[in-house]
Coordinates of C-alpha atoms in Angstrom, one line a residue:
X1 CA 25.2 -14.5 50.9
X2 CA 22.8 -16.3 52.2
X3 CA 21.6 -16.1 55.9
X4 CA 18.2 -18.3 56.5
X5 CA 17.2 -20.1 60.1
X6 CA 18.5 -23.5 59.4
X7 CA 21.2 -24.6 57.6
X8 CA 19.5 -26.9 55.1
X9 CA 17.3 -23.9 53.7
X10 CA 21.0 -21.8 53.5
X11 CA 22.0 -24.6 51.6
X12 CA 19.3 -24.9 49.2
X13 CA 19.7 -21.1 49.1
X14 CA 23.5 -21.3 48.1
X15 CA 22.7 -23.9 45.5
X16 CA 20.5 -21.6 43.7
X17 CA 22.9 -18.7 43.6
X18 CA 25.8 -20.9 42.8
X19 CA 24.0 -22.1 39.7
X20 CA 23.7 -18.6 38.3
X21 CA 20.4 -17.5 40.4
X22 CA 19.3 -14.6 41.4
X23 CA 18.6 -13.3 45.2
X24 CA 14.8 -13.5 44.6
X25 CA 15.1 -17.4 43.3
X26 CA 17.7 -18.6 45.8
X27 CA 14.8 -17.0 48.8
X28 CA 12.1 -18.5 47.0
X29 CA 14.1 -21.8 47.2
X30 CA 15.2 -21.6 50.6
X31 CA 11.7 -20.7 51.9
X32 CA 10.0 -23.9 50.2
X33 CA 12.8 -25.6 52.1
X34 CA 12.2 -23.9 55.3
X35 CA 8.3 -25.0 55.0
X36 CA 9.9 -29.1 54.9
X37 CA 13.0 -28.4 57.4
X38 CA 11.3 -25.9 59.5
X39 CA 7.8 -27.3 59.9
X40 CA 6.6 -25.6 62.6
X41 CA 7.1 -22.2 61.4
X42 CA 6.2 -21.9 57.7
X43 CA 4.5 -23.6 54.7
X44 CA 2.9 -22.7 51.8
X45 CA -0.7 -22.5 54.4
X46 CA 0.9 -19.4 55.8
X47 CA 1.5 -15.8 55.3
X48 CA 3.8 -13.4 55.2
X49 CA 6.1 -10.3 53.5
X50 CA 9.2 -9.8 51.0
X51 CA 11.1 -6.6 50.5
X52 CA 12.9 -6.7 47.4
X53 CA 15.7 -4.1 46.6
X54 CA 16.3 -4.7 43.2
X55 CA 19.6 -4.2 41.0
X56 CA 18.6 -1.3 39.5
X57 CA 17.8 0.4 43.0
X58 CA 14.0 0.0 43.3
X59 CA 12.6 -1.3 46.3
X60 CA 9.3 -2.6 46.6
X61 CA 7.3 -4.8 49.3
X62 CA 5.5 -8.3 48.2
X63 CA 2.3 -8.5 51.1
X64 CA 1.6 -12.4 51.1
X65 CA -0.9 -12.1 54.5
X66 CA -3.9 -14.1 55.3
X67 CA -7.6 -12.5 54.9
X68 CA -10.2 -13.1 57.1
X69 CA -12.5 -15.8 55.3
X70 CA -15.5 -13.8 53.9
X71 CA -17.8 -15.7 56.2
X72 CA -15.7 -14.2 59.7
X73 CA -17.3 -11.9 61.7
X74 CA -16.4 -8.9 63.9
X75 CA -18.0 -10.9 66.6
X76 CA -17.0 -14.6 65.7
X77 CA -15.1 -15.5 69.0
X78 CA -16.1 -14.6 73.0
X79 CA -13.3 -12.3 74.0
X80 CA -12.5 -13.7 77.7
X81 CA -10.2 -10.1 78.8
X82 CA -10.2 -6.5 77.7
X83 CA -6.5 -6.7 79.5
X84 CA -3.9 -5.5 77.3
X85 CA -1.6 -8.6 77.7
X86 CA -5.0 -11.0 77.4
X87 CA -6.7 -8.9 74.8
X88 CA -6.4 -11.2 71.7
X89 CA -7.9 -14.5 74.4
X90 CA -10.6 -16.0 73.1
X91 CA -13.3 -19.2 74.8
X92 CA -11.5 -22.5 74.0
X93 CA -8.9 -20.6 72.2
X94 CA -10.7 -20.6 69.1
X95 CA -9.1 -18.3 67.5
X96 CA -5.5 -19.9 68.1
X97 CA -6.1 -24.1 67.4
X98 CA -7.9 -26.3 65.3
X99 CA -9.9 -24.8 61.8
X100 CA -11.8 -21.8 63.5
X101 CA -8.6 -20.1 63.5
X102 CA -7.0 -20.2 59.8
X103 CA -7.2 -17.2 57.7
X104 CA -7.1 -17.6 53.8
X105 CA -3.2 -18.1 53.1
X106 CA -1.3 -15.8 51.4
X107 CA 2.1 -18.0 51.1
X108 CA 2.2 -19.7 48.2
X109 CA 1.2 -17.2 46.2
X110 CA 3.0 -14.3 47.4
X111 CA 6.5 -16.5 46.8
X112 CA 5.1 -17.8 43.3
X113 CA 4.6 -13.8 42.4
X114 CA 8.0 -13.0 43.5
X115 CA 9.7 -15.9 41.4
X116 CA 7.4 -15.0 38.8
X117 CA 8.1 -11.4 38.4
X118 CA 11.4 -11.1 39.4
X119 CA 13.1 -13.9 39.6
X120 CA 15.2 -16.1 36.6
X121 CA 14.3 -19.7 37.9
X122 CA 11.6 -21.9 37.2
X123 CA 8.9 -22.6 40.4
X124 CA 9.9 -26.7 39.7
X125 CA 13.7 -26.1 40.3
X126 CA 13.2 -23.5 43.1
X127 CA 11.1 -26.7 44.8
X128 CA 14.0 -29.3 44.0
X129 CA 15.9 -28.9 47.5
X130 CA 12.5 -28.8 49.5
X131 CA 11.4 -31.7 47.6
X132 CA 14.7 -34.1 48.1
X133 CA 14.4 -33.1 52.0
X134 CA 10.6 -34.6 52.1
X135 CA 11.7 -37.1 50.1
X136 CA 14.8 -38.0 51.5
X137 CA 14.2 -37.4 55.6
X138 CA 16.2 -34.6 57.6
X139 CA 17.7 -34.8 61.3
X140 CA 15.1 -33.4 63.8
X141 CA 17.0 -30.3 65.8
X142 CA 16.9 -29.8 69.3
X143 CA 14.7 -26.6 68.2
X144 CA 12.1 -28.8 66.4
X145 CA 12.1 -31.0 69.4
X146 CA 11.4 -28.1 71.5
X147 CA 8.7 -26.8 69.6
X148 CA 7.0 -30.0 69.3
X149 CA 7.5 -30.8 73.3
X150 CA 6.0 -27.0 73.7
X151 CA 3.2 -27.6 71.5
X152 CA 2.5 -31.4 72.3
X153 CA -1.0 -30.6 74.0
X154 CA -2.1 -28.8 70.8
X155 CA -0.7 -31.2 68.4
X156 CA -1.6 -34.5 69.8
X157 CA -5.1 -33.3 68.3
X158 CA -4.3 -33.8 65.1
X159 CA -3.1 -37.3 64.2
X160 CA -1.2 -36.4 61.1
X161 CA 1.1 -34.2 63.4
X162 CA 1.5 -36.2 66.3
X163 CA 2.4 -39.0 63.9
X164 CA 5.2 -37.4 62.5
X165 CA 6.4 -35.2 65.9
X166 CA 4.5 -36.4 68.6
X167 CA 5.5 -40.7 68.0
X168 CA 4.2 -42.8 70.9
X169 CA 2.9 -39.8 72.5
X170 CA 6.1 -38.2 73.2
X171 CA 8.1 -35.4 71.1
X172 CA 10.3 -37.0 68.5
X173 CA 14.1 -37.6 69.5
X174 CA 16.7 -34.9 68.4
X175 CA 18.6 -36.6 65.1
X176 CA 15.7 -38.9 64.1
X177 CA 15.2 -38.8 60.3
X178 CA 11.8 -37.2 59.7
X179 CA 10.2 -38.1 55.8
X180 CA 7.0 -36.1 54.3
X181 CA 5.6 -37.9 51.7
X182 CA 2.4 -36.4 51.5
X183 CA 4.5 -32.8 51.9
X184 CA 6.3 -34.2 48.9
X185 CA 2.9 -34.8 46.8
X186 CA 2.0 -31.5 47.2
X187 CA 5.3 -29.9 46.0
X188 CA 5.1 -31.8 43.4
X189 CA 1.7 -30.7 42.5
X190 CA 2.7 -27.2 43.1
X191 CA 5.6 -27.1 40.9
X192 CA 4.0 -28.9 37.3
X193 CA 0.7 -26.7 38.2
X194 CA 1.8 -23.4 40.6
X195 CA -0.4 -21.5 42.7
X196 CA -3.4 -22.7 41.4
X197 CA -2.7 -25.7 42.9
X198 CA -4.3 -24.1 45.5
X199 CA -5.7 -21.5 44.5
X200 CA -8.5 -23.5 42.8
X201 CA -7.0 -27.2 42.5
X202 CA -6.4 -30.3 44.5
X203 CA -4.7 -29.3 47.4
X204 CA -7.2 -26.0 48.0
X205 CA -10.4 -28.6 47.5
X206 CA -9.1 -30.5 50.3
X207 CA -8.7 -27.7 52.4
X208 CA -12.2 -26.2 51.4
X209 CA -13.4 -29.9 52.5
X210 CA -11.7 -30.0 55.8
X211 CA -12.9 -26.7 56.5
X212 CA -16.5 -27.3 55.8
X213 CA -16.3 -30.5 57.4
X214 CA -14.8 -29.3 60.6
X215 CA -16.4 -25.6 61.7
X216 CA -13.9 -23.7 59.6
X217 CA -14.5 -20.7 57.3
X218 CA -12.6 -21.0 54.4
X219 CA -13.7 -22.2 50.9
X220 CA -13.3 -22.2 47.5
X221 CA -14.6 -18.1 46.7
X222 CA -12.0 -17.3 49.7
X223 CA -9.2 -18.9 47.8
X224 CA -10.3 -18.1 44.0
X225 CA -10.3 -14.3 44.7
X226 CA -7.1 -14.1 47.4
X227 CA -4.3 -11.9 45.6
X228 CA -0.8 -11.5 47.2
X229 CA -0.4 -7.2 46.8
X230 CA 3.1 -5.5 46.1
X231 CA 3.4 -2.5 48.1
X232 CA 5.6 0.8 47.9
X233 CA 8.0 0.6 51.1
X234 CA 7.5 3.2 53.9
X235 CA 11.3 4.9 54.9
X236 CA 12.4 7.5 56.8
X237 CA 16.4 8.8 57.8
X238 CA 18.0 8.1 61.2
X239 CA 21.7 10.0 61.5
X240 CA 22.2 9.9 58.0
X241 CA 21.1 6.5 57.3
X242 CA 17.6 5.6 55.3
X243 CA 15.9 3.0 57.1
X244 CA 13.0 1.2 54.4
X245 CA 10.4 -1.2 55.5
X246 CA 7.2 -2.5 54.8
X247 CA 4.2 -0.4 54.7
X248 CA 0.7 -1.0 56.5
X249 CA -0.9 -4.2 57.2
X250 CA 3.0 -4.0 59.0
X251 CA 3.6 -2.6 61.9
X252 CA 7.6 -2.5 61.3
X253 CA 8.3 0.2 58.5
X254 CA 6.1 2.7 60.2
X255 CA 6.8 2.5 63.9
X256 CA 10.8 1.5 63.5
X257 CA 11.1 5.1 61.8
X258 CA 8.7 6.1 64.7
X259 CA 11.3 5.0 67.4
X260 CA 14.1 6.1 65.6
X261 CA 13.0 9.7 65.0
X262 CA 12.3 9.9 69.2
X263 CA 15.7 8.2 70.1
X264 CA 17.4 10.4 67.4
X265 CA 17.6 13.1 69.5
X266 CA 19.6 11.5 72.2
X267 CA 23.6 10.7 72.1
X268 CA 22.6 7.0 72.1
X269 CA 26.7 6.1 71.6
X270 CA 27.4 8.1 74.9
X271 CA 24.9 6.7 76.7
X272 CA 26.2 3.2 76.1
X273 CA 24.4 -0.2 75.1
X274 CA 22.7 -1.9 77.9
X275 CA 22.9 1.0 80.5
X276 CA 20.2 2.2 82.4
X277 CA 19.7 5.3 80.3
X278 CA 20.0 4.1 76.7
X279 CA 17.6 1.2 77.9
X280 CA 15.2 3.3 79.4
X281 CA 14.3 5.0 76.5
X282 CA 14.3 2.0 74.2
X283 CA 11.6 1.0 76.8
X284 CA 9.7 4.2 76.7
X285 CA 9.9 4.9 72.3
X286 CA 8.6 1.1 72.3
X287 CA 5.4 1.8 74.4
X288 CA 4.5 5.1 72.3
X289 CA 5.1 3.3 69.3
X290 CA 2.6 0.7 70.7
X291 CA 0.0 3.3 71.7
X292 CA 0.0 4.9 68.1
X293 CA 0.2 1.1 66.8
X294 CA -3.1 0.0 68.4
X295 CA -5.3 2.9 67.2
X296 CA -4.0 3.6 63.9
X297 CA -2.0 0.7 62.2
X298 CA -4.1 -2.2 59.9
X299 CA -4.9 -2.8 56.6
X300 CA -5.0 0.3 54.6
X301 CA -8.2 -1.2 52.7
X302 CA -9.9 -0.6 56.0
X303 CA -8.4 1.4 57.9
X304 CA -6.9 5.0 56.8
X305 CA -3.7 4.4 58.9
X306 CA -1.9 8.1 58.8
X307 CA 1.6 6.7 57.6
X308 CA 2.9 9.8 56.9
X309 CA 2.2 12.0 60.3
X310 CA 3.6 8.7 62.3
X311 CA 6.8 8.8 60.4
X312 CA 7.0 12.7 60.7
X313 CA 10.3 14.3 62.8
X314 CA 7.7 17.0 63.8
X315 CA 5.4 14.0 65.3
X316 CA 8.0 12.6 66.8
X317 CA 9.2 16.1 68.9
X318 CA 6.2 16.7 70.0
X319 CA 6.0 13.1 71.5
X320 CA 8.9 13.5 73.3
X321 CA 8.1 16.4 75.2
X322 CA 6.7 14.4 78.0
X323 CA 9.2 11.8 77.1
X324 CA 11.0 12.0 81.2
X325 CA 13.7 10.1 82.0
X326 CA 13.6 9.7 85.6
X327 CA 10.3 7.5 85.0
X328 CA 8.4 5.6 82.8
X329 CA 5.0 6.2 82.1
X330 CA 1.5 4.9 80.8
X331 CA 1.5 6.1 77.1
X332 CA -2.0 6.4 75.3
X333 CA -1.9 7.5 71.5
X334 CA -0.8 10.3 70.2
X335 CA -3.4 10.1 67.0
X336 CA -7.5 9.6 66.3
X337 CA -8.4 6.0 66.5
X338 CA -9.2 4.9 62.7
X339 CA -10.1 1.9 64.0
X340 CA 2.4 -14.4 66.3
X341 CA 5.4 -15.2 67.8
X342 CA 6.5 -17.9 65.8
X343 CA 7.8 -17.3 62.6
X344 CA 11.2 -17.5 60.1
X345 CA 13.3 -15.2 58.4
X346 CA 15.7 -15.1 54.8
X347 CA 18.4 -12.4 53.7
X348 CA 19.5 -12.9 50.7
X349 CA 22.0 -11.2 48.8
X350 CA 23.2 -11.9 44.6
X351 CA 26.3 -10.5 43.2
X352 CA 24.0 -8.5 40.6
X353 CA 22.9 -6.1 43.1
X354 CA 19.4 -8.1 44.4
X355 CA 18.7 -7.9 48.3
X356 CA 15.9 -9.9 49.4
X357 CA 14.7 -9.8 53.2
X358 CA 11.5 -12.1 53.6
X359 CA 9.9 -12.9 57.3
X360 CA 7.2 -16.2 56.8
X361 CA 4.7 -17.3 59.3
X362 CA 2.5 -20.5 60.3
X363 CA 1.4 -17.9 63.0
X364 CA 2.3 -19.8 65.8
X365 CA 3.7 -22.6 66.5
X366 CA 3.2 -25.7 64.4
X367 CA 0.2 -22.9 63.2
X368 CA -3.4 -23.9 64.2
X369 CA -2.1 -27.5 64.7
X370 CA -4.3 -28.4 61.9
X371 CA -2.6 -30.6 59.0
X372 CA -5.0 -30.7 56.3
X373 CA -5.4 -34.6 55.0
X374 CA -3.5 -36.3 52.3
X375 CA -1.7 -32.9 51.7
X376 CA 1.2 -33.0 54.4
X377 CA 0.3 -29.2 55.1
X378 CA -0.2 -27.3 57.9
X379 CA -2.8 -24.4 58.1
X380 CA -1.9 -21.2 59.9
X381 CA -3.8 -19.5 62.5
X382 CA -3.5 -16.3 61.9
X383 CA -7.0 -15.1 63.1
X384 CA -5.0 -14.9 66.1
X385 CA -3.4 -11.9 65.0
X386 CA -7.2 -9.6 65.1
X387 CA -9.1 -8.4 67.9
X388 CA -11.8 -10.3 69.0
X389 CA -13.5 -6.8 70.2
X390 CA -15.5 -5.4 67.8
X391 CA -15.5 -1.7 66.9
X392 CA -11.0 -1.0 66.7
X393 CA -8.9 -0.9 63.8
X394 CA -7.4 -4.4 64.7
X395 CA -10.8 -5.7 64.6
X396 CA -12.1 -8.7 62.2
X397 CA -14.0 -7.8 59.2
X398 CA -14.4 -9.9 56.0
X399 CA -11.6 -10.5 53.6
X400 CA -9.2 -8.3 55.6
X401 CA -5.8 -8.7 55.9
X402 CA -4.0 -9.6 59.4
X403 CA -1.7 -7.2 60.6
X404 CA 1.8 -7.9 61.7
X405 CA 5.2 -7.0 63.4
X406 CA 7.3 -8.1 60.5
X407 CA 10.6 -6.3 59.8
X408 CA 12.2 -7.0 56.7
X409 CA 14.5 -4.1 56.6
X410 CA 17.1 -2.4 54.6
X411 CA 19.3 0.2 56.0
X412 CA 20.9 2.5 52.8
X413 CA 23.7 5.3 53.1
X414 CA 24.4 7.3 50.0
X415 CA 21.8 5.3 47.8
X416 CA 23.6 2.0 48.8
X417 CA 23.1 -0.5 51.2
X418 CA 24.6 -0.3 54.2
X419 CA 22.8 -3.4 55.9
X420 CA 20.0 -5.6 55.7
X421 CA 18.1 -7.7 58.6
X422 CA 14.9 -9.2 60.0
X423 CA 13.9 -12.0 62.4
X424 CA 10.9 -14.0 63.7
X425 CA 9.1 -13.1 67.6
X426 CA 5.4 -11.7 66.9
X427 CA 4.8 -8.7 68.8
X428 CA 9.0 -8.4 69.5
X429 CA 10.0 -8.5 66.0
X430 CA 9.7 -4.7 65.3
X431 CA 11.2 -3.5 68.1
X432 CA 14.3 -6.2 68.4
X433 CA 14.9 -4.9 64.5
X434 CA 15.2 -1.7 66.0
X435 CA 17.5 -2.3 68.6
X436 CA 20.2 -3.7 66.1
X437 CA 19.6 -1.0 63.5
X438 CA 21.1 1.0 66.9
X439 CA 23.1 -1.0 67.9
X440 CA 25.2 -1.1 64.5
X441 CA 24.3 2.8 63.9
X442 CA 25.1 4.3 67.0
X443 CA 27.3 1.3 69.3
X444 CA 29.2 0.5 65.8
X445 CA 28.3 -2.9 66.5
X446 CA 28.9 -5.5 64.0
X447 CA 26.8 -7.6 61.8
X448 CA 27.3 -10.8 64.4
X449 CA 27.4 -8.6 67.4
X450 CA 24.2 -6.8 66.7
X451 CA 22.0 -9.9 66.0
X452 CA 23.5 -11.3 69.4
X453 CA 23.1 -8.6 71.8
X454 CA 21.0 -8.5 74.2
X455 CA 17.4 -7.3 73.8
X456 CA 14.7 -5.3 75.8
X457 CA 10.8 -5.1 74.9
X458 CA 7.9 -4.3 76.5
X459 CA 4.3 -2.6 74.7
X460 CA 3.5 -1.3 78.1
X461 CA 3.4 -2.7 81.5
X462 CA 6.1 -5.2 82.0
X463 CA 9.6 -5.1 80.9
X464 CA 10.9 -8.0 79.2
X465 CA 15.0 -8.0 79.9
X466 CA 17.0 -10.9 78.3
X467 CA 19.9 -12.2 80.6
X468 CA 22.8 -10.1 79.5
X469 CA 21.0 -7.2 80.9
X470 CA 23.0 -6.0 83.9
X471 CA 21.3 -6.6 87.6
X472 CA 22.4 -3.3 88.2
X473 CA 21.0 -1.9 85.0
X474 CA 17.3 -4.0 86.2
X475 CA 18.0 -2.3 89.3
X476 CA 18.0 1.2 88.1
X477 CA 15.2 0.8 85.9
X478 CA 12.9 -0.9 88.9
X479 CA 13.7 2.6 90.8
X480 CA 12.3 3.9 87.6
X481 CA 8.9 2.5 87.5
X482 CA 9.3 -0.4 85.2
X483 CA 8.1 -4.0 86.2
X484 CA 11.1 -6.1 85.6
X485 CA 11.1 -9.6 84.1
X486 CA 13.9 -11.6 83.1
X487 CA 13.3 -13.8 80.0
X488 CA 15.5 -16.6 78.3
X489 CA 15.2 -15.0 75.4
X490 CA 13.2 -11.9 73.3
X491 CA 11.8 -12.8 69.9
X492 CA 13.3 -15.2 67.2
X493 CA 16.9 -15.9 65.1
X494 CA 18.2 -12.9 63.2
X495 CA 19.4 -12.7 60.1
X496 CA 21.7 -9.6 58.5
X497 CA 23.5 -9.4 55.6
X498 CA 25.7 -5.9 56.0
X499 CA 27.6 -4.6 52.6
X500 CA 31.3 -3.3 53.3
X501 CA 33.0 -0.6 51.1
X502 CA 34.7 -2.9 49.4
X503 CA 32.2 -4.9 48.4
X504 CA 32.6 -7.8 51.0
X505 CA 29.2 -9.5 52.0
X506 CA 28.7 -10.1 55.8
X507 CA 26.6 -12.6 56.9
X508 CA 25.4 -13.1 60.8
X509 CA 22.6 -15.4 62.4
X510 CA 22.0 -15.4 66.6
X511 CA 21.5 -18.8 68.9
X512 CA 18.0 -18.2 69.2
X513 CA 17.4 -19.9 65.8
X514 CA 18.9 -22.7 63.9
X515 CA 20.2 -19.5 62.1
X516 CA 23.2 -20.5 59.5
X517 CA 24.9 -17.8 57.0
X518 CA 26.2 -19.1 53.7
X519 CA 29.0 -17.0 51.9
X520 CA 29.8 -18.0 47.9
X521 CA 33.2 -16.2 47.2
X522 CA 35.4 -16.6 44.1
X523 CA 33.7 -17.7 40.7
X524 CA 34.1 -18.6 37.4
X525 CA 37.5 -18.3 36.0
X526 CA 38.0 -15.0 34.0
X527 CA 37.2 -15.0 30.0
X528 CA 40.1 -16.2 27.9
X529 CA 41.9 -18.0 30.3
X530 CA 43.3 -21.2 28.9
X531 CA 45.9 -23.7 30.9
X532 CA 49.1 -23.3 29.8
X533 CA 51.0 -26.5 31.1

């Protein structure tokens, strides 16, 4: 099963398996599609995090994040807002467009480690599909064309990117045939020389160049001495169920056991999805998580984030002692300060017993909106994701890694797994996982129902209610304190992949996303079968 964010990428996915793959190959494939097909989301210029479950039953955690350039500075950008929701603003948004903003990427070589080490495939096949869609041209969706209309101020910029999505000045039309030759150049290069293509070679020298040419940071010591990191999985148990994530620079392992120890308490299957009570307290475990989040959660080479009181039941009881539920309330943190919304998301599942959930990020959309020339590549911008204050454990400090909301998630029972999801949405991606590892816990919610439902988030402040909230249910929870706003939608395309008892793979993607599952059943014909007519 393959369940990817659009349906070129599943395909290229499903081609991999079908041809005797493995889960880790058929991602690596469909994510080095995604960065052709899905442009303004991911590319080898990005960042971001693999869990791997592994036949044998080992889990581990491939961190792929940006570092700060080793030139950045705590104090690089002039913050314009201490404001929680303003906080990361910067003058002239410099830490969001143009080269000022890109972090070292972590990408390319995070994918070509997981191939490499656990994978059967060779980095030139696992390129082929990505390749033949550069090549070849794919059909624009309505969600590219969105993007690029959203992002049109910020890409007319650059005029490699307005070329391609921006043609005449105006966002491409849905179902014209978009080519990436120069994209296709540097796959090539990537798959006869692998990451040090650039890591050290052409396409890395012509980063440096633009960077140094332009006010960026990055050069060629940033990129020789970046390393992609596997990391040991945090978990924790919710109502019988383990719940494994990804460790620190991520939020998502540590604060979705967080949430789920506080909610565990409560008879979340009586209260009832979407009422006023059950969404009350999503509301209220969210902001705690946040609290603890801002003070204590970063990159462990910096920071000495306290992973195992956060993910303590004991920690979580004495959080919810003041927990009230006739009001919300301003949280602060519960420990010592130690002090991107746009991304894309692959489940993958192998009939040898190999589960791989991987979340990838530009940062945000379309990245910094920088397209480094002659390469067809886009360069993140994930200096973004620091704080520009100096003196917090978010804050920038040479060759540190970004933290992040990614959720790439298994759910086991028994030893086995039960499910496994993630999604794209920044900031809403850790507690949207959450909500559908509830929703198919404690409302028995399928695979397909749970990545639809509705979702609720706020970090404090407003509460962000998509429309099949109840008016009602905003009602109630307005008596209750919260600052209601409705919102199209909350965070990005889901992607699970739940196991049945029997062995049946279940495969579900959501509208917010050109999400697309792609089940392989049957097979080869048994051994010693011969036709007999």
């Amino acid at each position: 099963m393959v369940v990817t964010n659009h349906p070129l990428a599943s395909a290229a996915g499903a081609e991999m398996l079908l041809e005797g793959g493995n889960a880790i190959d058929a991602a690596v494939t469909a994510l080095f599609a995604l960065s052709v097909v899905e442009p303004m989301m991911v590319g080898p210029l990005g960042g971001g995090t693999a869990h791997l479950r592994l036949a044998d039953g080992r889990h581990t955690v491939i961190d792929a994040l940006g570092t700060a350039p080793r030139k950045a500075r705590p104090d690089m950008y002039k913050p314009v807002s201490t404001e929680l929701a303003r906080r990361r603003d910067v003058e002239g948004r410099a830490n969001e467009v143009g080269p000022l903003a890109c972090a070292v990427p972590g990408a390319l070589a995070g994918w070509c480690l997981a191939l490499e080490r656990y994978g059967t495939a060779t980095l030139a096949r696992a390129i082929e599909p990505a390749l033949r869609y550069a090549e070849r041209g794919f059909a624009a969706t309505p969600y590219l064309v969105d993007c690029a209309g959203d992002t049109a101020k910020d890409l007319a910029r650059d005029p490699e990117l307005a070329a391609l999505y921006l043609p005449g000045g105006k966002p491409l039309a849905v179902g014209t045939i978009v080519k990436r030759e120069d994209t296709a150049r540097s796959l090539r290069l990537i798959a006869e020389q692998g990451p040090r293509a650039l890591y050290g070679g052409a396409i890395g020298q012509a980063l440096v160049a633009y960077m140094a040419a332009n006010g960026g940071l990055i050069d060629a010591e940033d990129l020789a001495n970046y390393r992609a990191i596997e990391r040991t999985p945090v978990s924790g148990t919710y109502r019988g169920f383990e719940i494994i994530g990804p460790p620190p620079p991520s939020s998502a392992g540590v604060h979705i056991v967080q949430m789920l120890n506080l909610l565990e308490a409560y008879d979340m299957k009586a209260l009832g999805f979407g009422s006023a009570d059950a969404t009350h307290l999503l509301a209220e475990v969210m902001r705690i998580a946040f609290a603890d989040r801002a003070v204590a959660t970063a990159d462990p080479a910096f920071v000495d984030v306290p992973v195992a009181r956060i993910v303590a039941k004991d920690y979580a009881d004495a959080r919810r002692r003041t927990l009230r539920m006739d009001r919300t309330q301003d949280w602060g943190p519960g420990l010592a300060a130690g002090e991107s919304a746009n991304t894309t998301h692959v489940t993958v599942a192998d009939s040898f017993g190999n589960v791989v959930v991987s979340t990838q990020t530009l940062n945000g959309v379309f990245g910094s909106c920088v397209s480094i020339p002659g390469t067809g590549l886009t360069a993140n911008d994930y200096m973004h994701n620091f704080d520009p204050h100096p003196g917090n454990a978010l804050s920038i400090a040479p060759g540190k890694r970004v933290y992040t909301s990614m959720a790439p998630t298994i759910v086991t029972r028994d030893g086995k797994p039960a499910f496994a999801l993630g999604l794209p949405g920044a900031l809403r991606i850790f507690p949207s996982a959450m909500q559908a590892i509830v929703n198919m816990i404690d409302h028995g919610m399928s695979a397909q129902e749970a990545a639809e439902a509705p979702r609720v988030w706020t970090e404090g402040g407003v509460l962000e209610l998509e429309p099949g909230i109840s008016e009602p249910v905003a009602a109630e929870l307005a008596k209750r304190g919260h600052r209601i706003a409705r919102v199209k939608r909350i965070a990005g395309g889901m992607g699970i992949v739940a196991f049945e008892p029997d062995g049946t793979l279940v495969g579900a993607a959501c509208w917010r996303a050109d999400g697309t599952p792609v089940g392989i059943s049957g097979g080869l014909a048994r051994p010693g079968v011969r036709f007999a007519g």
